[in-house]
XYZ file of N, CA and C in Angstrom:
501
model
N 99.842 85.299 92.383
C 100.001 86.721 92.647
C 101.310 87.220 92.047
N 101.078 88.443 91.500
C 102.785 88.869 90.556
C 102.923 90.012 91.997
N 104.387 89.505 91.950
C 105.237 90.567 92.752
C 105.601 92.119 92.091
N 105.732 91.713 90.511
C 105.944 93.258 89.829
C 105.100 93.488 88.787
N 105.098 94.300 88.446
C 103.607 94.320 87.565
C 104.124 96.306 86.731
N 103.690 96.849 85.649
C 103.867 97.946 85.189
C 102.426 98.585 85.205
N 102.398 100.282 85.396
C 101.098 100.650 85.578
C 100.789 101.792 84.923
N 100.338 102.611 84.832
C 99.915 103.844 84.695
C 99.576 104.668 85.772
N 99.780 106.030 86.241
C 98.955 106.305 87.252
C 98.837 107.967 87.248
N 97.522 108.635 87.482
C 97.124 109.860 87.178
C 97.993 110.576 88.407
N 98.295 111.767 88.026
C 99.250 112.834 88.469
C 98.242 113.645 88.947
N 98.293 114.337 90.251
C 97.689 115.461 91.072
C 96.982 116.447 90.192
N 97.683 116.631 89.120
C 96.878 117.767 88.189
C 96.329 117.043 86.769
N 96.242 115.721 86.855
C 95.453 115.235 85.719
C 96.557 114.211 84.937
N 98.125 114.844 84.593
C 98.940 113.908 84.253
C 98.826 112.585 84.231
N 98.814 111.625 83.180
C 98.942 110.472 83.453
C 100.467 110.294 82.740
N 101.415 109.512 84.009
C 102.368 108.984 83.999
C 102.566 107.547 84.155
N 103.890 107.010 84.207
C 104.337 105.333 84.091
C 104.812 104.928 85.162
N 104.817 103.744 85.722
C 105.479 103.519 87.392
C 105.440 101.831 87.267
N 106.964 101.141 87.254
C 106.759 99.423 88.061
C 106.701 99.595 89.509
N 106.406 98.542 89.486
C 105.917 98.206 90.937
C 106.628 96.701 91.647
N 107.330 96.824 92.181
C 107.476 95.890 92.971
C 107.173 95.412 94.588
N 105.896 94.154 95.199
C 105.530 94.536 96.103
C 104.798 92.878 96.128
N 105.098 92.386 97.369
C 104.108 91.186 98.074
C 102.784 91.664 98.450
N 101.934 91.203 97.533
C 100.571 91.024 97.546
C 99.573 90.556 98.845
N 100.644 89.377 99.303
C 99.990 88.976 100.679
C 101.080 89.383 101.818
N 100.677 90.651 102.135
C 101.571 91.234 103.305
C 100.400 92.451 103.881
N 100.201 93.124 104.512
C 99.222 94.201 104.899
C 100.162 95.809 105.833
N 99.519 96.945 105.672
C 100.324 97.603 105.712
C 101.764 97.930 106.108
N 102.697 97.623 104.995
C 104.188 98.257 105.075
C 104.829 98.906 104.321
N 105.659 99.334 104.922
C 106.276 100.800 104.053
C 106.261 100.698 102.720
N 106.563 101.806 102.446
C 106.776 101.757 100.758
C 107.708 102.979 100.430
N 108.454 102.884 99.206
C 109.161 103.611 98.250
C 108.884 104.133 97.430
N 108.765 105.251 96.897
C 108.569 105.699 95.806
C 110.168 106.331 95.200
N 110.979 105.494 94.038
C 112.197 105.529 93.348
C 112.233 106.288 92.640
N 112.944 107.292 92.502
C 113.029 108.289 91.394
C 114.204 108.475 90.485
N 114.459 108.027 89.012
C 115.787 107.810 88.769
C 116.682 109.113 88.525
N 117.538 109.334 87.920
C 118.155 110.364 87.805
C 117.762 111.204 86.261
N 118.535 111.657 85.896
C 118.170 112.662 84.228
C 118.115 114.073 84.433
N 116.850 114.057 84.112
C 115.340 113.532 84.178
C 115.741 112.825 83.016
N 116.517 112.778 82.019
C 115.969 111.947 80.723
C 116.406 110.737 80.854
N 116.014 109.777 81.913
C 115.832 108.392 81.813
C 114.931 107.880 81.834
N 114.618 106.112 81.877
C 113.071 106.053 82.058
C 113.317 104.067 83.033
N 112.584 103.983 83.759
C 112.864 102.833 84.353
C 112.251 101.734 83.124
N 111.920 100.598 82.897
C 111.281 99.530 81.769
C 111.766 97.999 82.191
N 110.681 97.607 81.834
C 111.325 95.664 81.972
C 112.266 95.389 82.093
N 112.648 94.801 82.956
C 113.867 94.046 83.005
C 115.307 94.641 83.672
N 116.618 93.908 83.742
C 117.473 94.327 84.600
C 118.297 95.447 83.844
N 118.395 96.493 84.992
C 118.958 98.142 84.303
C 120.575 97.251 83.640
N 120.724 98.129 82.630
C 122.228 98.029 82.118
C 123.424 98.622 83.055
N 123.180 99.713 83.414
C 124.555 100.931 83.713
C 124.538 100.593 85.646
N 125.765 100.792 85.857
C 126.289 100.108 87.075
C 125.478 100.841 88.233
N 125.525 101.910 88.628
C 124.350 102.367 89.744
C 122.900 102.162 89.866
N 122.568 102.163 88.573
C 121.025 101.157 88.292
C 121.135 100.087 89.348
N 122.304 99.027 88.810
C 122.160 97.267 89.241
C 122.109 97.560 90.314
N 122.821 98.641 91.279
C 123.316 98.444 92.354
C 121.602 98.630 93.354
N 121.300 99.392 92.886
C 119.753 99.604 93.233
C 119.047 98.844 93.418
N 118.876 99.051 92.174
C 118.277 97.586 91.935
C 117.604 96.261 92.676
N 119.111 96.047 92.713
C 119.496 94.792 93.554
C 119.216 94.697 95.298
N 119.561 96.186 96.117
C 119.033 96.861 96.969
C 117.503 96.724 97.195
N 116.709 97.018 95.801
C 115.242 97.466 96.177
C 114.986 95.846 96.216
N 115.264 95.179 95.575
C 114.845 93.729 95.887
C 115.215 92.850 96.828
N 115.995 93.355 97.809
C 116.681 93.107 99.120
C 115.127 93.793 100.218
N 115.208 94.702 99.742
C 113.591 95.158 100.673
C 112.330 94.583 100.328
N 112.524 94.618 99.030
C 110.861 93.826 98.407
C 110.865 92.200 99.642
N 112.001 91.958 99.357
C 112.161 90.643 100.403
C 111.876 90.661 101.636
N 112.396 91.624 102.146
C 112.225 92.359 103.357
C 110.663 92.836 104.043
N 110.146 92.875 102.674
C 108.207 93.445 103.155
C 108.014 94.869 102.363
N 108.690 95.475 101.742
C 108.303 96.738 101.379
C 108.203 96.507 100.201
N 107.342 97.666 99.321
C 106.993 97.838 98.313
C 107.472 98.971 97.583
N 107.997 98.933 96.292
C 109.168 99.661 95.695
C 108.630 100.473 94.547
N 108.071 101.172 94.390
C 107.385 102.176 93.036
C 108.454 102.946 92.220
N 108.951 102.154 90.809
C 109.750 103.067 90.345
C 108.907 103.872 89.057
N 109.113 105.630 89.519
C 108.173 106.162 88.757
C 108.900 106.881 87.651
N 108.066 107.172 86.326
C 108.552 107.638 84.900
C 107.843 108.934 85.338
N 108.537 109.858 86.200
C 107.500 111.112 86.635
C 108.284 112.192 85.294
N 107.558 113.371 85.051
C 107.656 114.157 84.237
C 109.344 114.583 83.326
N 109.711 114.536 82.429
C 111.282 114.487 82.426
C 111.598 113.289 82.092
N 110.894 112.225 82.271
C 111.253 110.702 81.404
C 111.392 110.934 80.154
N 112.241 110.256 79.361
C 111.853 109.830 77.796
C 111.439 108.147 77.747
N 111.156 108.551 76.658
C 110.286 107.207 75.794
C 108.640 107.142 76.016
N 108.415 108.282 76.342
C 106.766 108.467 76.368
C 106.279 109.535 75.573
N 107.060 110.021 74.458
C 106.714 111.566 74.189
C 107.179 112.587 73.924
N 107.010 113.670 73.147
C 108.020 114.568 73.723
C 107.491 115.358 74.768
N 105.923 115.366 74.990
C 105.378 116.525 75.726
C 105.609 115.853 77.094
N 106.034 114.290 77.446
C 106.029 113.899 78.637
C 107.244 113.673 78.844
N 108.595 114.111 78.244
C 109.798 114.152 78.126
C 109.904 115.581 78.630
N 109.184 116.798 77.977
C 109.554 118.291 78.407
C 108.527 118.846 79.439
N 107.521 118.062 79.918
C 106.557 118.296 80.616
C 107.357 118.596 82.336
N 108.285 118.651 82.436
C 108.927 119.753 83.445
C 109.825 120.628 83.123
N 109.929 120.891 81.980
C 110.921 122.187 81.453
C 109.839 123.089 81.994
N 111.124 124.552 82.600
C 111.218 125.258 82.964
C 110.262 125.352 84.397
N 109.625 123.894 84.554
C 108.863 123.710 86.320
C 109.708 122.783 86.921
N 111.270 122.780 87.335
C 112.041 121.631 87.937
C 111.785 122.240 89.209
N 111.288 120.867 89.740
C 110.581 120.469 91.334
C 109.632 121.220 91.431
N 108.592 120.907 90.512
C 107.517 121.618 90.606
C 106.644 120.875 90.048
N 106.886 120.446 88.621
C 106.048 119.332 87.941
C 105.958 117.652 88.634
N 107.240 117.475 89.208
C 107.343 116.216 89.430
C 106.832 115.711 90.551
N 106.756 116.646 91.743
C 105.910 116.460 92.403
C 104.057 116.006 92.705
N 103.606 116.541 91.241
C 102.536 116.164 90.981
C 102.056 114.860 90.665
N 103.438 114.593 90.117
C 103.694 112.904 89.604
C 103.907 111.643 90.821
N 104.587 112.343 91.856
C 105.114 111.816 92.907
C 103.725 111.868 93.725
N 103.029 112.492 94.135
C 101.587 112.658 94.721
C 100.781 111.611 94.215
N 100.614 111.688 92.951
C 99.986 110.583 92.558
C 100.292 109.192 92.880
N 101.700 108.745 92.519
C 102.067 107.560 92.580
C 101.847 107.213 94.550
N 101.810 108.882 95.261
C 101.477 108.036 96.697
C 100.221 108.072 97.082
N 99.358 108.530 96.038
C 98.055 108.307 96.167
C 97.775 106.599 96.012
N 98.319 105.808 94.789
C 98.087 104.851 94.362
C 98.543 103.737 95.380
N 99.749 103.829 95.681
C 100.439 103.512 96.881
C 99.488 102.733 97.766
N 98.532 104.545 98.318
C 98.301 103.959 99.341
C 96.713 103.450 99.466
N 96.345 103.110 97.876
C 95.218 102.451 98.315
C 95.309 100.768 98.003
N 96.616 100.726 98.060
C 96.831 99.451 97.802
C 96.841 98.468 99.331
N 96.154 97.281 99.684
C 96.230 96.897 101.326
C 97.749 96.768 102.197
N 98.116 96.250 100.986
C 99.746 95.746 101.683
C 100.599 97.107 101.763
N 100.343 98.392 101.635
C 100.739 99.408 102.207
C 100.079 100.603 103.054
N 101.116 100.905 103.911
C 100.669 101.660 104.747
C 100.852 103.277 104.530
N 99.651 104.089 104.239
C 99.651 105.308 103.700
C 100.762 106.395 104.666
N 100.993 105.943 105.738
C 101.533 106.833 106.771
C 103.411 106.149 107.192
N 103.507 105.300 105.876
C 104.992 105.251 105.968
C 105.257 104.596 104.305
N 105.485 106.201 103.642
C 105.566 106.453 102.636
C 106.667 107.194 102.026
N 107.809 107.285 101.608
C 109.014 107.594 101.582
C 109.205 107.974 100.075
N 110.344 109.180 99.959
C 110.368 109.351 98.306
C 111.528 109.289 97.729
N 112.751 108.522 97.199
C 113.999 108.714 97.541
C 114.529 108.623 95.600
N 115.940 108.844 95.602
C 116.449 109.088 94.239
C 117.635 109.593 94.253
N 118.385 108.953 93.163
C 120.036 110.034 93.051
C 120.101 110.608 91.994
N 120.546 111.604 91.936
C 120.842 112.649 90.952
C 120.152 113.505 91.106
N 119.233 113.656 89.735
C 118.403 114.673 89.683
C 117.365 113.556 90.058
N 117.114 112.392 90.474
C 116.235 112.144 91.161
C 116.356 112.825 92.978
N 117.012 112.348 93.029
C 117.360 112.969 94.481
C 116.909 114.676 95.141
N 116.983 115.326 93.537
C 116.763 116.597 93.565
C 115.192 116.890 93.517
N 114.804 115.688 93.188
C 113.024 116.119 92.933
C 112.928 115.090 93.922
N 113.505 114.016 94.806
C 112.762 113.845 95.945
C 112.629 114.680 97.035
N 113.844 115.616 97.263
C 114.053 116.590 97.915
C 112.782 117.409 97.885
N 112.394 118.063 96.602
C 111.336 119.026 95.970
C 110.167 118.383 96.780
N 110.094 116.491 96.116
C 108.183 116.743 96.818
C 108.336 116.282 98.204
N 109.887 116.071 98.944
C 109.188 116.443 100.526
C 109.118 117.017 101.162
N 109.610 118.635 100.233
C 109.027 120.116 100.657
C 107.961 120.427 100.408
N 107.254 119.921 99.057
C 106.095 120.514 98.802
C 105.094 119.608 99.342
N 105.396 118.466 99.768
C 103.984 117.285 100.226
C 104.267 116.778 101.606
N 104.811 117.382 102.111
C 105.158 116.665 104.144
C 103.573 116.419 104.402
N 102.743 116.358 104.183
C 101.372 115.183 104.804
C 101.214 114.085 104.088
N 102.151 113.745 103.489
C 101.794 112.431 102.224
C 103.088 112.003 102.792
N 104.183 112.670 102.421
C 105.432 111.530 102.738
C 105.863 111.607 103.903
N 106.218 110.791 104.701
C 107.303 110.719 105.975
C 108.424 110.923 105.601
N 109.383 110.759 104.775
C 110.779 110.447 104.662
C 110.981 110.413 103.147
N 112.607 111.482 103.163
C 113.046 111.384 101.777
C 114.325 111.348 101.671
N 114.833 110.721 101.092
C 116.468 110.855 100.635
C 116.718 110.959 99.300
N 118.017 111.798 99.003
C 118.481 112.066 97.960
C 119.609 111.656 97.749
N 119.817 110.494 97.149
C 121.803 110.700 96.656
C 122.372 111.429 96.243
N 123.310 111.928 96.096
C 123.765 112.863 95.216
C 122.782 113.689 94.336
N 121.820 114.360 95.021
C 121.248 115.378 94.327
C 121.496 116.734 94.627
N 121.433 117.463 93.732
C 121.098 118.940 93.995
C 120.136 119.525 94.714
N 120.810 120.143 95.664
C 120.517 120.966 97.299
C 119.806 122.768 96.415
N 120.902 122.659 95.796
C 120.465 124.124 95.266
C 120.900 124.039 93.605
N 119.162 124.330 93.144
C 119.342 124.093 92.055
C 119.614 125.367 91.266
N 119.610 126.490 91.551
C 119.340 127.861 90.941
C 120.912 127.951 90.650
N 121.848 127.540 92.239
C 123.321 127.753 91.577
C 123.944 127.029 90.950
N 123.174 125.432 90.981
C 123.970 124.687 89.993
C 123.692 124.795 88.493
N 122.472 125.602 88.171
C 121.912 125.700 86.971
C 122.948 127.011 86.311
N 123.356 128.585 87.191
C 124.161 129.366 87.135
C 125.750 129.123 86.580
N 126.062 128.016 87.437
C 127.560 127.545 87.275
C 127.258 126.354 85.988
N 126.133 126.062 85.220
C 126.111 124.980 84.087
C 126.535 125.585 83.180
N 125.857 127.021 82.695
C 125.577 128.061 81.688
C 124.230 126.943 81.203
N 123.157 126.138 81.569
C 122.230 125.395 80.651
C 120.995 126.703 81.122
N 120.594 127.125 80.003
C 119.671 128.030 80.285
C 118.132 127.817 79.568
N 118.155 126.483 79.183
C 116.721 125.974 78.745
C 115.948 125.803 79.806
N 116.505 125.279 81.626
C 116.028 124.743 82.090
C 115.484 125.699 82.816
């Protein structure tokens, strides 16, 4: 049985996006994570992250994988290395697109045995943090619980005080 494995998985409105998975196969419903990294223009991929808050994670999510939980790190809309249309595929919809992405991945989640659909969590720092925030406003019957590290609370004034006006 592989503990991590890379996937594909269809988005609420048809999107197909990228997501690893880390998760004990022989365990039956327990929590799960859905990881959201920061950017948006990063992308999670094989192997151990380079840059120091990555490891630290990281290293964290595999402290829980140990623990019994199952860890979904998702390439939701705003990733690069898939595209450009799946790189800009949340321009000008921030916390709006990604949520669709995030739905999905807890759709997939939870038809998996070793998790439990009703303790499902969405968490992230940065501008991950800022779109976990987003889908556990827009999806409170899917997720129980979200945290944000250091994300943006309010994105309208931090976008004001950037001068970035693409977004």
């Amino acid at each position: 049985t592989k503990i991590f494995r890379s996937l594909c998985i269809e988005a609420s409105d048809g999107h197909t996006t990228t997501g690893l998975i880390y998760t004990r196969p022989e365990l039956r419903g327990r929590p799960s994570i859905i990881w959201l990294h920061g950017g948006p223009g990063m992308q999670y991929y094989l192997g151990w992250p380079t840059d120091y808050g990555s490891c630290i994670h990281h290293a964290f999510h595999q402290l829980l994988v140990q623990r019994g939980y199952s860890v979904l790190y998702l390439n939701y809309r705003g990733s690069t290395g898939y595209g450009v249309e799946h790189q800009q595929g949340n321009y000008l919809k921030l916390g709006v697109a990604e949520p669709a992405d995030i739905a999905g991945a807890a759709r997939f989640l939870s038809s998996l045995p070793q998790v439990s659909s009703k303790r499902l969590c969405v968490a992230g720092r940065s501008y991950g943090g800022f779109a976990a925030l987003s889908a556990l406003a827009r999806l409170p019957r899917m997720l129980r619980l979200g945290l944000g590290c250091a994300g943006v609370g309010d994105l309208s004034s931090s976008l004001d005080e950037s001068g970035l006006d693409f977004w």
